[in-house]
């Protein structure tokens, strides 16, 4: 009885500490499990548990660090600028083109896996056009959120956290969901088209693109003829790295390591320039890597001490069998709203392992539980969660309130989650 209770207290302590914002996730994920392990009499054996947990996610940490560096170097080389400029010059003044164009731009920018970067690039670039044409700014925030949320990639935060928490390779998590994500992206563009057509009808008779925007669009289109240096080589490098990674033939961390080296040598051949680019992106990489190391320590201790298994056993004892067998479906259905209750670290490192452990005795594979969580928990759910800084970035840049954004975007985001859940059932990832 002691281990399940201590495990529960440990997880609650981690959750409350993170949610209270009194300590960083790094501190909470390291301190509380160590105290719990010492309190239950494991002593110096705790260090072995920590090392085991870290070793289990070393590949995930390496992939994340080099993914940040790879996409950061390509962005520094201005690879995305011609694409953004071309898109702005082509979407014109019709909402039925502007809104789907917003989704496309957000998807392109989200290649680096950062929702915050999507909002920082997409919203300021398109907000003047939305204002001049008269399109509801809530649509800008909503569509950018949809595109970033549905586009969960192997190097995005939720996928990495699920992989680290359950010690499942990211490629194993992501590749079976490619078809599901395609369905989700189809929904994103249909929703964007619907919102664009609706705005076009509302603004019927007043749709004129001001002359200053006409001149700006023409200038942007002319500027696309001067492509950045090595643009096509960078594009080829990106396609090769992503293509081989999706094929699953080479481990992602190896691909991103090689891709980063090639991108640096190609675009920044001098030692000083390479060092400057690495230093520029080091804070982001170090922050997430440190949290993942802490997560490895947390899961290593919880597994090594037997607390996770003990809690799962206690949960199974009180869980009706007809409910346990449907945990993935139930979790996927409520996954998007769970983003409003838990921040990414507390859910994926604190809650998900317990759910997976409780479902395992009923024949539910941990990977299926992780995939269910990816249907909404801080994928489509992150842009409206008050527990993620990116949400406030989206509403601030769009010049709308949090309540306005949540009321407008939440139904679309939850609908996207449910559509992908239905696709999982159709593709046989989940079963009744």
CSV table of N, CA and C in Angstrom, one decimal, residues 217-348:
chain,number,residue,atom,x,y,z
A,217,UNK,N,2.5,44.4,-52.0
A,217,UNK,CA,2.4,43.0,-52.6
A,217,UNK,C,3.2,42.9,-53.9
A,218,UNK,N,3.1,44.0,-54.7
A,218,UNK,CA,3.9,44.0,-55.9
A,218,UNK,C,5.4,44.0,-55.7
A,219,UNK,N,5.8,44.7,-54.7
A,219,UNK,CA,7.2,44.8,-54.3
A,219,UNK,C,7.7,43.5,-53.8
A,220,UNK,N,6.9,42.8,-52.9
A,220,UNK,CA,7.2,41.5,-52.4
A,220,UNK,C,7.4,40.5,-53.5
A,221,UNK,N,6.5,40.5,-54.5
A,221,UNK,CA,6.6,39.6,-55.6
A,221,UNK,C,7.8,39.8,-56.4
A,222,UNK,N,8.2,41.1,-56.6
A,222,UNK,CA,9.5,41.3,-57.4
A,222,UNK,C,10.7,40.9,-56.6
A,223,UNK,N,10.6,41.0,-55.2
A,223,UNK,CA,11.7,40.6,-54.4
A,223,UNK,C,12.0,39.1,-54.4
A,224,UNK,N,11.0,38.3,-54.8
A,224,UNK,CA,11.2,36.8,-54.8
A,224,UNK,C,12.1,36.4,-55.9
A,225,UNK,N,12.3,37.3,-56.9
A,225,UNK,CA,13.2,36.8,-58.0
A,225,UNK,C,14.6,36.8,-57.5
A,226,UNK,N,15.0,37.5,-56.4
A,226,UNK,CA,16.3,37.4,-55.9
A,226,UNK,C,16.3,36.4,-54.7
A,227,UNK,N,16.5,35.2,-55.0
A,227,UNK,CA,16.5,34.1,-54.0
A,227,UNK,C,17.7,34.2,-53.1
A,228,UNK,N,17.6,33.8,-51.9
A,228,UNK,CA,18.8,33.8,-51.0
A,228,UNK,C,19.9,32.9,-51.5
A,229,UNK,N,21.1,33.1,-51.1
A,229,UNK,CA,22.2,32.2,-51.6
A,229,UNK,C,21.9,30.8,-51.1
A,230,UNK,N,22.2,29.9,-52.0
A,230,UNK,CA,22.1,28.4,-51.8
A,230,UNK,C,20.6,28.0,-51.5
A,231,UNK,N,19.7,28.8,-51.9
A,231,UNK,CA,18.3,28.4,-51.6
A,231,UNK,C,17.9,27.0,-52.1
A,232,UNK,N,18.2,26.7,-53.3
A,232,UNK,CA,17.8,25.3,-53.8
A,232,UNK,C,18.6,24.2,-53.1
A,233,UNK,N,19.8,24.5,-52.8
A,233,UNK,CA,20.6,23.5,-52.0
A,233,UNK,C,20.0,23.2,-50.6
A,234,UNK,N,19.6,24.4,-50.0
A,234,UNK,CA,19.0,24.2,-48.7
A,234,UNK,C,17.7,23.5,-48.8
A,235,UNK,N,16.9,23.8,-49.8
A,235,UNK,CA,15.6,23.1,-50.0
A,235,UNK,C,15.8,21.6,-50.2
A,236,UNK,N,16.8,21.3,-51.0
A,236,UNK,CA,17.1,19.9,-51.3
A,236,UNK,C,17.5,19.2,-50.0
A,237,UNK,N,18.4,19.9,-49.2
A,237,UNK,CA,18.8,19.3,-47.9
A,237,UNK,C,17.6,19.1,-47.0
A,238,UNK,N,16.7,20.0,-46.9
A,238,UNK,CA,15.5,19.9,-46.1
A,238,UNK,C,14.7,18.7,-46.5
A,239,UNK,N,14.4,18.6,-47.8
A,239,UNK,CA,13.6,17.5,-48.4
A,239,UNK,C,14.3,16.1,-48.1
A,240,UNK,N,15.6,16.0,-48.3
A,240,UNK,CA,16.3,14.8,-48.0
A,240,UNK,C,16.2,14.4,-46.6
A,241,UNK,N,16.5,15.3,-45.7
A,241,UNK,CA,16.5,15.0,-44.2
A,241,UNK,C,15.1,14.5,-43.8
A,242,UNK,N,14.0,15.3,-44.2
A,242,UNK,CA,12.7,14.9,-43.8
A,242,UNK,C,12.2,13.7,-44.4
A,243,UNK,N,12.6,13.5,-45.7
A,243,UNK,CA,12.2,12.3,-46.4
A,243,UNK,C,12.8,11.0,-45.8
A,244,UNK,N,14.1,11.0,-45.6
A,244,UNK,CA,14.7,9.9,-45.0
A,244,UNK,C,14.2,9.6,-43.6
A,245,UNK,N,14.0,10.7,-42.8
A,245,UNK,CA,13.5,10.5,-41.5
A,245,UNK,C,12.1,9.8,-41.4
A,246,UNK,N,11.2,10.3,-42.3
A,246,UNK,CA,9.9,9.7,-42.4
A,246,UNK,C,9.9,8.3,-42.8
A,247,UNK,N,10.9,7.9,-43.7
A,247,UNK,CA,11.0,6.6,-44.1
A,247,UNK,C,11.4,5.6,-43.0
A,248,UNK,N,12.0,6.1,-41.9
A,248,UNK,CA,12.4,5.3,-40.8
A,248,UNK,C,13.6,4.5,-41.0
A,249,UNK,N,14.4,4.7,-42.1
A,249,UNK,CA,15.6,3.9,-42.3
A,249,UNK,C,16.8,4.4,-41.6
A,250,UNK,N,16.8,5.7,-41.1
A,250,UNK,CA,17.9,6.2,-40.3
A,250,UNK,C,17.3,6.9,-39.1
A,251,UNK,N,18.0,6.7,-38.0
A,251,UNK,CA,17.5,7.3,-36.8
A,251,UNK,C,17.5,8.8,-36.9
A,252,UNK,N,16.4,9.5,-36.4
A,252,UNK,CA,16.3,11.0,-36.6
A,252,UNK,C,17.5,11.8,-36.0
A,253,UNK,N,18.0,11.3,-34.9
A,253,UNK,CA,19.1,12.1,-34.3
A,253,UNK,C,20.3,12.1,-35.2
A,254,UNK,N,20.6,11.0,-35.9
A,254,UNK,CA,21.7,11.0,-36.9
A,254,UNK,C,21.4,11.9,-38.0
A,255,UNK,N,20.2,11.9,-38.5
A,255,UNK,CA,19.9,12.8,-39.7
A,255,UNK,C,20.0,14.2,-39.3
A,256,UNK,N,19.5,14.6,-38.2
A,256,UNK,CA,19.6,16.0,-37.8
A,256,UNK,C,21.0,16.5,-37.5
A,257,UNK,N,21.8,15.6,-36.9
A,257,UNK,CA,23.2,15.9,-36.7
A,257,UNK,C,23.9,16.2,-38.0
A,258,UNK,N,23.7,15.2,-39.0
A,258,UNK,CA,24.4,15.4,-40.3
A,258,UNK,C,23.8,16.7,-41.0
A,259,UNK,N,22.5,16.8,-40.9
A,259,UNK,CA,21.8,18.0,-41.6
A,259,UNK,C,22.3,19.3,-41.0
A,260,UNK,N,22.5,19.4,-39.7
A,260,UNK,CA,23.0,20.6,-39.1
A,260,UNK,C,24.4,20.9,-39.5
A,261,UNK,N,25.3,19.9,-39.6
A,261,UNK,CA,26.7,20.1,-40.0
A,261,UNK,C,26.7,20.6,-41.5
A,262,UNK,N,25.9,19.9,-42.4
A,262,UNK,CA,25.9,20.3,-43.8
A,262,UNK,C,25.4,21.8,-43.9
A,263,UNK,N,24.3,22.1,-43.2
A,263,UNK,CA,23.7,23.4,-43.3
A,263,UNK,C,24.7,24.5,-42.8
A,264,UNK,N,25.4,24.2,-41.7
A,264,UNK,CA,26.4,25.1,-41.3
A,264,UNK,C,27.5,25.4,-42.3
A,265,UNK,N,28.1,24.3,-42.8
A,265,UNK,CA,29.2,24.4,-43.8
A,265,UNK,C,28.7,25.1,-45.0
A,266,UNK,N,27.5,24.8,-45.4
A,266,UNK,CA,27.0,25.4,-46.7
A,266,UNK,C,26.7,26.9,-46.6
A,267,UNK,N,26.1,27.3,-45.5
A,267,UNK,CA,25.6,28.6,-45.3
A,267,UNK,C,26.5,29.5,-44.5
A,268,UNK,N,27.3,29.0,-43.6
A,268,UNK,CA,28.1,29.8,-42.7
A,268,UNK,C,29.5,29.1,-42.7
A,269,UNK,N,30.3,29.2,-43.7
A,269,UNK,CA,31.5,28.4,-43.8
A,269,UNK,C,32.6,28.9,-42.8
A,270,UNK,N,32.6,30.1,-42.3
A,270,UNK,CA,33.6,30.5,-41.4
A,270,UNK,C,33.4,30.0,-40.0
A,271,UNK,N,34.4,29.8,-39.2
A,271,UNK,CA,34.3,29.3,-37.8
A,271,UNK,C,33.5,30.3,-37.0
A,272,UNK,N,33.8,31.6,-37.1
A,272,UNK,CA,33.1,32.6,-36.3
A,272,UNK,C,31.6,32.6,-36.6
A,273,UNK,N,31.2,32.5,-37.9
A,273,UNK,CA,29.8,32.5,-38.2
A,273,UNK,C,29.1,31.3,-37.7
A,274,UNK,N,29.8,30.2,-37.7
A,274,UNK,CA,29.2,28.9,-37.2
A,274,UNK,C,29.0,29.0,-35.7
A,275,UNK,N,30.0,29.6,-35.0
A,275,UNK,CA,29.9,29.7,-33.6
A,275,UNK,C,28.7,30.7,-33.2
A,276,UNK,N,28.6,31.7,-34.0
A,276,UNK,CA,27.5,32.7,-33.7
A,276,UNK,C,26.1,32.1,-33.9
A,277,UNK,N,26.0,31.2,-34.9
A,277,UNK,CA,24.7,30.6,-35.1
A,277,UNK,C,24.4,29.6,-34.0
A,278,UNK,N,25.4,28.8,-33.6
A,278,UNK,CA,25.2,27.8,-32.5
A,278,UNK,C,24.8,28.5,-31.2
A,279,UNK,N,25.5,29.6,-30.9
A,279,UNK,CA,25.2,30.4,-29.7
A,279,UNK,C,23.8,31.0,-29.7
A,280,UNK,N,23.4,31.4,-30.9
A,280,UNK,CA,22.1,32.0,-31.0
A,280,UNK,C,20.9,31.1,-30.7
A,281,UNK,N,21.1,29.8,-31.1
A,281,UNK,CA,20.0,28.8,-30.8
A,281,UNK,C,20.3,27.9,-29.6
A,282,UNK,N,21.4,28.1,-28.9
A,282,UNK,CA,21.7,27.3,-27.8
A,282,UNK,C,20.7,27.4,-26.6
A,283,UNK,N,20.3,28.7,-26.3
A,283,UNK,CA,19.3,28.8,-25.1
A,283,UNK,C,18.1,27.9,-25.3
A,284,UNK,N,17.5,27.9,-26.5
A,284,UNK,CA,16.3,27.1,-26.7
A,284,UNK,C,16.6,25.6,-26.6
A,285,UNK,N,17.7,25.2,-27.2
A,285,UNK,CA,18.0,23.8,-27.2
A,285,UNK,C,18.4,23.3,-25.8
A,286,UNK,N,19.1,24.2,-25.0
A,286,UNK,CA,19.5,23.8,-23.7
A,286,UNK,C,18.4,23.7,-22.7
A,287,UNK,N,17.4,24.7,-22.9
A,287,UNK,CA,16.2,24.7,-22.0
A,287,UNK,C,15.4,23.4,-22.1
A,288,UNK,N,15.1,23.0,-23.4
A,288,UNK,CA,14.3,21.8,-23.6
A,288,UNK,C,15.1,20.5,-23.2
A,289,UNK,N,16.4,20.5,-23.6
A,289,UNK,CA,17.2,19.4,-23.3
A,289,UNK,C,17.3,19.1,-21.8
A,290,UNK,N,17.4,20.2,-21.0
A,290,UNK,CA,17.5,20.1,-19.5
A,290,UNK,C,16.2,19.5,-18.9
A,291,UNK,N,15.1,20.0,-19.5
A,291,UNK,CA,13.8,19.5,-19.0
A,291,UNK,C,13.7,18.0,-19.4
A,292,UNK,N,14.1,17.6,-20.6
A,292,UNK,CA,14.0,16.2,-20.9
A,292,UNK,C,15.0,15.3,-20.1
A,293,UNK,N,16.1,15.8,-19.7
A,293,UNK,CA,17.0,15.1,-18.8
A,293,UNK,C,16.3,14.9,-17.5
A,294,UNK,N,15.6,16.0,-17.0
A,294,UNK,CA,14.9,15.9,-15.7
A,294,UNK,C,13.8,14.9,-15.8
A,295,UNK,N,13.1,14.9,-17.0
A,295,UNK,CA,12.0,13.9,-17.2
A,295,UNK,C,12.6,12.5,-17.2
A,296,UNK,N,13.7,12.3,-17.8
A,296,UNK,CA,14.4,11.0,-17.7
A,296,UNK,C,14.6,10.5,-16.3
A,297,UNK,N,15.1,11.5,-15.5
A,297,UNK,CA,15.4,11.2,-14.1
A,297,UNK,C,14.0,10.8,-13.4
A,298,UNK,N,13.0,11.6,-13.6
A,298,UNK,CA,11.7,11.3,-13.0
A,298,UNK,C,11.1,10.0,-13.4
A,299,UNK,N,11.1,9.7,-14.7
A,299,UNK,CA,10.5,8.4,-15.1
A,299,UNK,C,11.4,7.2,-14.6
A,300,UNK,N,12.8,7.4,-14.6
A,300,UNK,CA,13.7,6.4,-14.2
A,300,UNK,C,13.4,6.0,-12.7
A,301,UNK,N,13.3,7.0,-11.9
A,301,UNK,CA,13.0,6.8,-10.5
A,301,UNK,C,11.6,6.1,-10.3
A,302,UNK,N,10.6,6.7,-10.9
A,302,UNK,CA,9.3,6.1,-10.8
A,302,UNK,C,9.2,4.7,-11.2
A,303,UNK,N,9.9,4.3,-12.3
A,303,UNK,CA,9.9,3.0,-12.7
A,303,UNK,C,10.8,2.1,-11.9
A,304,UNK,N,12.0,2.6,-11.6
A,304,UNK,CA,13.0,1.8,-10.8
A,304,UNK,C,12.5,1.4,-9.4
A,305,UNK,N,11.8,2.3,-8.8
A,305,UNK,CA,11.3,2.1,-7.4
A,305,UNK,C,10.1,1.2,-7.5
A,306,UNK,N,9.4,1.1,-8.6
A,306,UNK,CA,8.2,0.3,-8.7
A,306,UNK,C,6.9,1.1,-8.4
A,307,UNK,N,7.1,2.4,-8.2
A,307,UNK,CA,5.9,3.2,-7.9
A,307,UNK,C,4.9,3.3,-9.0
A,308,UNK,N,5.4,3.4,-10.3
A,308,UNK,CA,4.4,3.4,-11.4
A,308,UNK,C,3.6,2.1,-11.5
A,309,UNK,N,4.3,1.0,-11.4
A,309,UNK,CA,3.6,-0.3,-11.5
A,309,UNK,C,2.7,-0.5,-10.3
A,310,UNK,N,3.1,0.0,-9.2
A,310,UNK,CA,2.2,-0.1,-8.0
A,310,UNK,C,0.9,0.7,-8.2
A,311,UNK,N,1.1,1.9,-8.7
A,311,UNK,CA,-0.1,2.8,-8.9
A,311,UNK,C,-1.0,2.2,-10.0
A,312,UNK,N,-0.3,1.7,-11.0
A,312,UNK,CA,-1.1,1.1,-12.1
A,312,UNK,C,-1.9,-0.1,-11.6
A,313,UNK,N,-1.3,-0.9,-10.8
A,313,UNK,CA,-1.9,-2.1,-10.2
A,313,UNK,C,-3.1,-1.7,-9.3
A,314,UNK,N,-2.9,-0.6,-8.5
A,314,UNK,CA,-4.0,-0.2,-7.7
A,314,UNK,C,-5.2,0.4,-8.5
A,315,UNK,N,-4.8,1.1,-9.6
A,315,UNK,CA,-5.9,1.6,-10.5
A,315,UNK,C,-6.6,0.5,-11.2
A,316,UNK,N,-5.9,-0.5,-11.7
A,316,UNK,CA,-6.5,-1.6,-12.3
A,316,UNK,C,-7.5,-2.3,-11.4
A,317,UNK,N,-7.2,-2.4,-10.2
A,317,UNK,CA,-8.0,-3.1,-9.2
A,317,UNK,C,-9.4,-2.4,-9.1
A,318,UNK,N,-9.4,-1.1,-9.3
A,318,UNK,CA,-10.7,-0.4,-9.1
A,318,UNK,C,-11.3,0.0,-10.4
A,319,UNK,N,-10.7,-0.4,-11.5
A,319,UNK,CA,-11.2,0.0,-12.9
A,319,UNK,C,-12.0,-1.0,-13.5
A,320,UNK,N,-13.2,-0.8,-13.9
A,320,UNK,CA,-14.0,-1.8,-14.6
A,320,UNK,C,-13.4,-2.2,-15.9
A,321,UNK,N,-13.4,-3.4,-16.2
A,321,UNK,CA,-12.7,-3.9,-17.4
A,321,UNK,C,-13.3,-3.3,-18.7
A,322,UNK,N,-14.6,-3.1,-18.7
A,322,UNK,CA,-15.1,-2.5,-20.0
A,322,UNK,C,-14.7,-1.1,-20.2
A,323,UNK,N,-14.3,-0.4,-19.2
A,323,UNK,CA,-13.8,0.9,-19.3
A,323,UNK,C,-12.3,0.9,-19.7
A,324,UNK,N,-11.5,0.1,-19.0
A,324,UNK,CA,-10.1,0.0,-19.3
A,324,UNK,C,-9.7,-0.3,-20.7
A,325,UNK,N,-10.5,-1.2,-21.4
A,325,UNK,CA,-10.2,-1.6,-22.7
A,325,UNK,C,-10.4,-0.4,-23.7
A,326,UNK,N,-11.1,0.6,-23.3
A,326,UNK,CA,-11.4,1.7,-24.2
A,326,UNK,C,-10.7,3.0,-23.8
A,327,UNK,N,-9.6,2.9,-23.0
A,327,UNK,CA,-8.9,4.0,-22.5
A,327,UNK,C,-8.4,4.9,-23.7
A,328,UNK,N,-7.8,4.3,-24.7
A,328,UNK,CA,-7.3,5.2,-25.8
A,328,UNK,C,-8.3,6.1,-26.4
A,329,UNK,N,-9.5,5.5,-26.7
A,329,UNK,CA,-10.6,6.2,-27.3
A,329,UNK,C,-11.1,7.3,-26.3
A,330,UNK,N,-11.3,7.0,-25.1
A,330,UNK,CA,-11.8,8.0,-24.1
A,330,UNK,C,-10.7,9.1,-23.9
A,331,UNK,N,-9.5,8.7,-23.8
A,331,UNK,CA,-8.4,9.7,-23.7
A,331,UNK,C,-8.3,10.6,-24.9
A,332,UNK,N,-8.4,10.1,-26.1
A,332,UNK,CA,-8.4,10.9,-27.3
A,332,UNK,C,-9.5,11.9,-27.3
A,333,UNK,N,-10.7,11.4,-26.9
A,333,UNK,CA,-11.9,12.3,-27.0
A,333,UNK,C,-11.7,13.5,-26.1
A,334,UNK,N,-11.2,13.3,-24.9
A,334,UNK,CA,-11.1,14.4,-23.9
A,334,UNK,C,-9.7,15.0,-24.0
A,335,UNK,N,-8.8,14.6,-24.9
A,335,UNK,CA,-7.4,15.0,-24.9
A,335,UNK,C,-7.3,16.6,-25.1
A,336,UNK,N,-8.1,17.1,-26.0
A,336,UNK,CA,-7.9,18.6,-26.2
A,336,UNK,C,-8.3,19.4,-24.9
A,337,UNK,N,-9.4,19.1,-24.3
A,337,UNK,CA,-9.7,19.9,-23.0
A,337,UNK,C,-8.7,19.6,-21.9
A,338,UNK,N,-8.0,18.5,-21.9
A,338,UNK,CA,-7.0,18.2,-20.9
A,338,UNK,C,-5.9,19.3,-20.9
A,339,UNK,N,-5.7,19.9,-22.1
A,339,UNK,CA,-4.7,20.9,-22.2
A,339,UNK,C,-5.0,22.1,-21.4
A,340,UNK,N,-6.3,22.3,-21.0
A,340,UNK,CA,-6.7,23.4,-20.2
A,340,UNK,C,-6.4,23.2,-18.7
A,341,UNK,N,-6.2,21.9,-18.4
A,341,UNK,CA,-6.1,21.5,-17.0
A,341,UNK,C,-4.6,21.2,-16.6
A,342,UNK,N,-3.8,20.7,-17.6
A,342,UNK,CA,-2.4,20.4,-17.3
A,342,UNK,C,-1.5,21.1,-18.3
A,343,UNK,N,-0.4,21.5,-17.8
A,343,UNK,CA,0.7,22.0,-18.7
A,343,UNK,C,1.4,20.8,-19.4
A,344,UNK,N,2.1,20.9,-20.4
A,344,UNK,CA,2.7,19.8,-21.1
A,344,UNK,C,3.6,18.9,-20.2
A,345,UNK,N,4.4,19.4,-19.4
A,345,UNK,CA,5.3,18.6,-18.6
A,345,UNK,C,4.5,17.8,-17.6
A,346,UNK,N,3.6,18.4,-16.9
A,346,UNK,CA,2.8,17.7,-15.9
A,346,UNK,C,2.0,16.6,-16.4
A,347,UNK,N,1.4,16.8,-17.6
A,347,UNK,CA,0.6,15.7,-18.2
A,347,UNK,C,1.5,14.6,-18.7
A,348,UNK,N,2.4,14.9,-19.6
A,348,UNK,CA,3.1,13.8,-20.3
A,348,UNK,C,4.1,13.1,-19.3
